[in-house]
Amino acid sequence: MELSHLALFLRIVEKGGLAAAGRDFGLSPATVSERLAALENHYGATLLIRTTRAISLTDEGRILVEGARRLLAEAEELENRIRLGTERISGPIRLSAPEDFGRQRIVPIIDAFVMEHPDITIDLNLTDGYVDLVGQGLDFAIRQGTLADSSLRARSLGMHRRIVCAAPAYVDAHGVPMHPGDLAKHACIVMRFGQNLDHAWPFVINGSMRKVMVNSKYIANDGALVRHWCKTGLGIALKSERDIEEDLASGTLVELLKDFSASRTSLQIVYPSAVTQPRRVRMLIERLASKLASATAGG
């Protein structure tokens, strides 16, 4: 099977439709359909389920996505080594990172990396929600919290605290909560992860771990917006120390309920286990791991 057919199949999956993939390749919808049919005939299996609104992968289609990415990555790396030499790297890197953390910590590292390797292109998806790496064609993602998808591999970047915080203006107006139970009387700013609200905040109370339900006056699925609302004095938030360390240092935000602090979460680089990563992807992962792990050790 021609690699170009596999590349087209991946683009169909990434774009979510045959017409959009065809535009990227300069092909008519009829030609895209013919090549998809040729793939399915070649493998003797239905690869995509198409409706008027969306497409979805069959089990065989998902296997082919993983295998096609590996084959295309190996072919591209072989070509680059011969054509460009082993010292130069080029091509796209597609990744995802949390909104607030991505803007503050990931983007500067990427910018420096691209300055060193100008033939690299970056496709960065900033989101605090779940991302399907395989379905969206991402090389890797930086995620906080527990890894739920067992099909992914993970590289730990260490643990960090989550801090209950507020702006001095909020504290002046509404007082300081002295106990986690006092949060019921305060306006809290809560993150939404997909359909789930992060409104059960963990604390150590009388030597035991307990979760306290907070009053979610403001809700957002964007960590940067939660931080902004908190800094403007609209309420109390639970934020990663990596996201707000400059705000704490400048006094823009203050830590609350420090004696009860219990919330810690992991930071990880995750990637599909069955995919052979191109050298450019491995190099960026190494750079991110080095920089972010150093920041964790230092802070």
CSV table of C-alpha atoms in Angstrom, one decimal, residues 99-268:
chain,number,residue,atom,x,y,z
A,99,GLU,CA,-4.2,26.6,28.8
A,100,ASP,CA,-2.5,28.6,31.6
A,101,PHE,CA,0.5,26.4,32.1
A,102,GLY,CA,1.0,26.1,28.4
A,103,ARG,CA,1.1,29.8,27.8
A,104,GLN,CA,3.4,30.5,30.7
A,105,ARG,CA,5.8,27.6,30.6
A,106,ILE,CA,5.5,25.6,27.4
A,107,VAL,CA,5.4,28.3,24.8
A,108,PRO,CA,8.8,29.9,25.8
A,109,ILE,CA,10.5,26.5,25.6
A,110,ILE,CA,9.0,25.8,22.2
A,111,ASP,CA,9.9,29.3,20.9
A,112,ALA,CA,13.6,28.7,21.9
A,113,PHE,CA,13.5,25.2,20.3
A,114,VAL,CA,12.2,26.5,17.0
A,115,MET,CA,14.8,29.3,17.0
A,116,GLU,CA,17.4,26.6,17.1
A,117,HIS,CA,15.6,24.4,14.5
A,118,PRO,CA,13.9,26.8,12.0
A,119,ASP,CA,12.7,24.0,9.7
A,120,ILE,CA,10.4,22.7,12.5
A,121,THR,CA,6.7,23.7,12.4
A,122,ILE,CA,4.5,23.7,15.6
A,123,ASP,CA,0.8,22.9,16.0
A,124,LEU,CA,0.0,23.6,19.6
A,125,ASN,CA,-3.5,22.8,21.0
A,126,LEU,CA,-4.0,24.7,24.4
A,127,THR,CA,-6.8,23.1,26.3
A,128,ASP,CA,-7.7,22.1,29.8
A,129,GLY,CA,-10.0,19.3,28.6
A,130,TYR,CA,-9.3,15.7,27.5
A,131,VAL,CA,-7.6,15.3,24.1
A,132,ASP,CA,-7.7,12.1,22.0
A,133,LEU,CA,-4.0,12.0,20.9
A,134,VAL,CA,-4.5,9.3,18.3
A,135,GLY,CA,-7.8,10.6,16.9
A,136,GLN,CA,-6.5,14.2,16.6
A,137,GLY,CA,-3.1,13.2,15.3
A,138,LEU,CA,-1.0,14.6,18.2
A,139,ASP,CA,2.5,13.5,18.8
A,140,PHE,CA,2.2,14.0,22.5
A,141,ALA,CA,0.5,16.0,25.3
A,142,ILE,CA,1.5,17.6,28.6
A,143,ARG,CA,-1.1,16.7,31.2
A,144,GLN,CA,-1.7,17.3,34.9
A,145,GLY,CA,-3.2,14.6,37.1
A,146,THR,CA,-3.7,10.9,36.9
A,147,LEU,CA,-3.3,9.2,33.5
A,148,ALA,CA,-6.7,7.6,32.7
A,149,ASP,CA,-5.9,6.2,29.2
A,150,SER,CA,-4.0,3.0,29.7
A,151,SER,CA,-3.0,2.9,26.0
A,152,LEU,CA,-0.7,5.9,26.5
A,153,ARG,CA,2.8,6.0,27.8
A,154,ALA,CA,3.8,8.6,30.3
A,155,ARG,CA,7.0,10.4,31.4
A,156,SER,CA,6.7,11.9,34.8
A,157,LEU,CA,7.9,15.5,35.3
A,158,GLY,CA,7.3,15.5,39.1
A,159,MET,CA,4.6,16.5,41.5
A,160,HIS,CA,3.5,20.0,42.5
A,161,ARG,CA,1.1,21.6,45.0
A,162,ARG,CA,-2.2,23.1,44.2
A,163,ILE,CA,-2.8,26.2,46.3
A,164,VAL,CA,-6.0,27.8,47.6
A,165,CYS,CA,-5.5,31.4,46.8
A,166,ALA,CA,-7.2,34.8,46.5
A,167,ALA,CA,-6.4,38.4,45.7
A,168,PRO,CA,-5.8,40.8,48.6
A,169,ALA,CA,-8.8,42.8,47.5
A,170,TYR,CA,-11.0,39.8,48.0
A,171,VAL,CA,-9.6,39.1,51.4
A,172,ASP,CA,-10.0,42.7,52.4
A,173,ALA,CA,-13.6,42.7,51.4
A,174,HIS,CA,-14.7,39.2,52.6
A,175,GLY,CA,-12.2,38.1,55.2
A,176,VAL,CA,-9.8,35.2,55.5
A,177,PRO,CA,-11.2,31.7,55.8
A,178,MET,CA,-9.6,30.1,58.8
A,179,HIS,CA,-10.9,26.6,58.2
A,180,PRO,CA,-11.8,24.7,55.0
A,181,GLY,CA,-15.4,24.6,56.3
A,182,ASP,CA,-15.5,28.4,56.0
A,183,LEU,CA,-15.3,28.1,52.2
A,184,ALA,CA,-19.1,27.5,52.2
A,185,LYS,CA,-19.5,31.2,53.0
A,186,HIS,CA,-17.2,32.4,50.2
A,187,ALA,CA,-17.4,32.8,46.5
A,188,CYS,CA,-15.1,30.2,44.8
A,189,ILE,CA,-13.9,29.9,41.3
A,190,VAL,CA,-14.1,26.4,39.9
A,191,MET,CA,-12.5,24.6,36.9
A,192,ARG,CA,-14.6,22.5,34.6
A,193,PHE,CA,-12.9,19.5,33.0
A,194,GLY,CA,-15.2,18.3,30.3
A,195,GLN,CA,-18.5,17.5,32.1
A,196,ASN,CA,-16.8,17.4,35.5
A,197,LEU,CA,-16.6,20.3,38.0
A,198,ASP,CA,-13.6,20.5,40.2
A,199,HIS,CA,-15.6,21.6,43.2
A,200,ALA,CA,-14.5,19.0,45.8
A,201,TRP,CA,-11.3,20.4,47.2
A,202,PRO,CA,-9.0,18.1,49.3
A,203,PHE,CA,-7.7,19.1,52.7
A,204,VAL,CA,-6.1,17.5,55.7
A,205,ILE,CA,-8.5,18.0,58.6
A,206,ASN,CA,-7.7,16.5,62.0
A,207,GLY,CA,-5.1,14.3,60.5
A,208,SER,CA,-7.4,12.9,57.8
A,209,MET,CA,-7.8,13.6,54.1
A,210,ARG,CA,-11.2,15.1,53.4
A,211,LYS,CA,-12.8,16.7,50.4
A,212,VAL,CA,-14.8,19.9,51.0
A,213,MET,CA,-17.5,21.0,48.5
A,214,VAL,CA,-17.1,24.6,47.6
A,215,ASN,CA,-19.6,27.2,46.4
A,216,SER,CA,-18.9,27.7,42.7
A,217,LYS,CA,-19.9,31.2,42.0
A,218,TYR,CA,-17.8,31.3,38.9
A,219,ILE,CA,-17.0,28.3,36.6
A,220,ALA,CA,-14.7,28.1,33.6
A,221,ASN,CA,-13.0,25.5,31.5
A,222,ASP,CA,-9.9,27.7,31.0
A,223,GLY,CA,-7.3,27.8,33.7
A,224,ALA,CA,-6.1,31.2,32.5
A,225,LEU,CA,-9.6,32.7,33.0
A,226,VAL,CA,-9.8,31.1,36.5
A,227,ARG,CA,-6.5,32.8,37.4
A,228,HIS,CA,-7.7,36.1,35.9
A,229,TRP,CA,-10.9,36.1,37.9
A,230,CYS,CA,-9.0,35.2,41.0
A,231,LYS,CA,-6.5,38.1,40.5
A,232,THR,CA,-9.3,40.6,40.0
A,233,GLY,CA,-10.8,39.7,43.3
A,234,LEU,CA,-13.9,37.8,42.2
A,235,GLY,CA,-13.3,34.8,44.5
A,236,ILE,CA,-11.1,32.0,45.9
A,237,ALA,CA,-9.5,29.5,43.5
A,238,LEU,CA,-7.5,26.3,43.7
A,239,LYS,CA,-4.5,26.7,41.3
A,240,SER,CA,-1.3,24.9,40.5
A,241,GLU,CA,1.7,26.5,42.2
A,242,ARG,CA,3.4,26.5,38.8
A,243,ASP,CA,0.6,28.7,37.4
A,244,ILE,CA,0.7,31.3,40.1
A,245,GLU,CA,4.2,31.4,41.6
A,246,GLU,CA,4.8,34.9,40.1
A,247,ASP,CA,1.5,36.1,41.4
A,248,LEU,CA,2.4,34.8,44.9
A,249,ALA,CA,5.8,36.4,44.7
A,250,SER,CA,4.5,39.8,43.7
A,251,GLY,CA,1.6,39.7,46.2
A,252,THR,CA,-1.0,39.8,43.4
A,253,LEU,CA,-2.4,36.6,45.0
A,254,VAL,CA,-2.0,35.2,48.6
A,255,GLU,CA,-2.2,31.6,49.8
A,256,LEU,CA,-5.0,30.7,52.0
A,257,LEU,CA,-5.6,27.7,54.4
A,258,LYS,CA,-1.9,26.7,54.1
A,259,ASP,CA,-2.1,24.6,57.3
A,260,PHE,CA,-4.7,22.4,55.7
A,261,SER,CA,-3.0,22.1,52.3
A,262,ALA,CA,-3.2,18.6,50.8
A,263,SER,CA,-3.7,18.9,47.1
A,264,ARG,CA,-0.9,17.7,44.9
A,265,THR,CA,-0.9,16.5,41.3
A,266,SER,CA,1.5,15.1,38.8
A,267,LEU,CA,2.7,16.6,35.6
A,268,GLN,CA,3.4,14.2,32.7
